[in-house]
XYZ file of N, CA and C in Angstrom:
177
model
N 0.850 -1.161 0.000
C 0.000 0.000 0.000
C 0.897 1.224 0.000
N 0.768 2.113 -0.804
C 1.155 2.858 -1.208
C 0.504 4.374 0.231
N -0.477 4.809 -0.074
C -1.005 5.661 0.583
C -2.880 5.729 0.930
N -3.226 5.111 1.954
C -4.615 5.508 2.578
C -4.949 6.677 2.894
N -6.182 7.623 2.795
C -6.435 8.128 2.987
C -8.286 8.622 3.438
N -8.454 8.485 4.287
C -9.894 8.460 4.725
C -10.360 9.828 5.716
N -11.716 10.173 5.157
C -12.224 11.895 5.023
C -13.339 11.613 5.608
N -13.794 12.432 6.787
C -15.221 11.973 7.392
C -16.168 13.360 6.280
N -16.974 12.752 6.433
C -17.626 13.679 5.480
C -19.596 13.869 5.679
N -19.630 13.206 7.119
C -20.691 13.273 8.062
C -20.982 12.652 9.188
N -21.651 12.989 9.726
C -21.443 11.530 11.226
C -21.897 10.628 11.058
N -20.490 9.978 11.400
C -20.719 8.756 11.303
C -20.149 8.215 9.357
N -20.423 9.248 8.538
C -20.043 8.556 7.455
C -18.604 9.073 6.774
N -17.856 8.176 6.151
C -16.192 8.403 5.304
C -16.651 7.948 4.361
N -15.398 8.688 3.415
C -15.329 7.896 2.341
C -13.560 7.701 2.475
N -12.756 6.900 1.740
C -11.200 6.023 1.440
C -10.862 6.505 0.253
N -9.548 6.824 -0.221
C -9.064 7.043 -1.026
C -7.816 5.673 -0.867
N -7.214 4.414 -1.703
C -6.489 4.027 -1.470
C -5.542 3.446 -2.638
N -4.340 3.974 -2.347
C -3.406 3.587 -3.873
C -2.513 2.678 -3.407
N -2.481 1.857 -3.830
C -1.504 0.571 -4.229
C -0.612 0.018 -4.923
N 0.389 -0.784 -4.617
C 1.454 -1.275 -5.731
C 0.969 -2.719 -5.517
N 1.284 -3.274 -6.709
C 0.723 -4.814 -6.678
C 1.328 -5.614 -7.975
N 2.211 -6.892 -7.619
C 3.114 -7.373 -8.295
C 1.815 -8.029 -9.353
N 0.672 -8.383 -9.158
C -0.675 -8.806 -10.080
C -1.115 -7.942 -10.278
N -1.143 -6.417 -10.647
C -2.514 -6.004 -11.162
C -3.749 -6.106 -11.049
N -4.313 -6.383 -9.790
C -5.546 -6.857 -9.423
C -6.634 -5.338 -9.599
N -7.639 -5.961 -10.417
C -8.237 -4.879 -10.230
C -8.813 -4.086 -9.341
N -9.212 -2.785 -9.187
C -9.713 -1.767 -7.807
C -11.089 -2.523 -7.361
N -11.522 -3.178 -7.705
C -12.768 -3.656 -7.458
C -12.294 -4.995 -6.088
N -11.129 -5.735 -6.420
C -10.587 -6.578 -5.398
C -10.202 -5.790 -4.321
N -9.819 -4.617 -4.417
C -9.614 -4.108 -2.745
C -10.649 -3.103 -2.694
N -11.594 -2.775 -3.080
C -12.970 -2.752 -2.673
C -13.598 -3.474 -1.858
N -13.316 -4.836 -2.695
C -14.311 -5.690 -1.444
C -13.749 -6.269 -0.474
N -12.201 -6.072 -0.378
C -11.146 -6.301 1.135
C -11.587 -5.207 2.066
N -12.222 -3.710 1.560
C -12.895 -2.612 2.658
C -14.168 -2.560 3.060
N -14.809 -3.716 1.973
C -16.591 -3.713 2.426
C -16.142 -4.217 4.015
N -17.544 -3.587 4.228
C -17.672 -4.099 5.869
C -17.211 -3.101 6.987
N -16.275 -2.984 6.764
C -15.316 -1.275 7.151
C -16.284 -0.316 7.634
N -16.457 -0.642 8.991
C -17.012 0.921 9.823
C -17.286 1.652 8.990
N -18.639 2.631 8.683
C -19.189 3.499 8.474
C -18.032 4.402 7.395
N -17.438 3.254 6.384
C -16.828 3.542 4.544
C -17.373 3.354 3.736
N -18.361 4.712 3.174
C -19.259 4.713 2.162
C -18.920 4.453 1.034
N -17.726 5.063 0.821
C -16.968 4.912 -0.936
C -15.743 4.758 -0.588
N -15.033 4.056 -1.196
C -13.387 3.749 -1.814
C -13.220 3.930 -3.009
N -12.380 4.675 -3.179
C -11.825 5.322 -4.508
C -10.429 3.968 -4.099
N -10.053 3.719 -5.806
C -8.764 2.613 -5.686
C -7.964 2.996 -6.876
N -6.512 3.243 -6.638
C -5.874 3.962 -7.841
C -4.607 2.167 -7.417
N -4.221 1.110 -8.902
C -3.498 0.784 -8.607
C -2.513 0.742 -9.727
N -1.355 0.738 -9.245
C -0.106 0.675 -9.587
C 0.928 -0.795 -9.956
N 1.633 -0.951 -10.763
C 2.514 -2.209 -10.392
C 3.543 -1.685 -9.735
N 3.770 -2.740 -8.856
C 5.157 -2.512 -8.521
C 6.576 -2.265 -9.133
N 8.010 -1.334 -8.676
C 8.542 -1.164 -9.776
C 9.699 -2.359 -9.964
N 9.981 -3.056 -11.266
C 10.624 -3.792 -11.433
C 10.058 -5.184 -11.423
N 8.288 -5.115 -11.269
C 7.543 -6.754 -11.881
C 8.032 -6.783 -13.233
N 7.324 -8.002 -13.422
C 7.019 -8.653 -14.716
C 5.742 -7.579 -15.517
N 5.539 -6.811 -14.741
C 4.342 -6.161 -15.603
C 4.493 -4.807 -15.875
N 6.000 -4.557 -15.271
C 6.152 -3.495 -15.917
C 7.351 -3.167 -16.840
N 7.963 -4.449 -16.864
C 8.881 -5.071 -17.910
C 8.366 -4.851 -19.850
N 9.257 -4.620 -20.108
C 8.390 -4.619 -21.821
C 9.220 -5.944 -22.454
């Protein structure tokens, strides 16, 4: 994980901002549903990244 970031934005409710490095490329939708459930986190925003020097960012 790169950088979390979580904003209350009423009582009781947040929303997540969270960017990632990831040797798979998994899409934002997989760490979406690693935050469902998550205390009163209305939205997750997911920005991901590969890590530097995978296979996926190799040409």
């Amino acid at each position: 994980m790169r950088d979390l970031s979580i904003w209350n934005v009423g009582p009781r409710r947040h929303v997540a901002r969270l960017t990632v490095e990831d040797t798979q490329l998994r899409p934002p939708q997989y760490y979406k549903e690693l935050l469902h459930g998550v205390h009163d986190i209305e939205q997750v925003m997911v920005e991901v990244h590969a890590c530097p020097g995978s296979e996926t960012t190799q040409s």
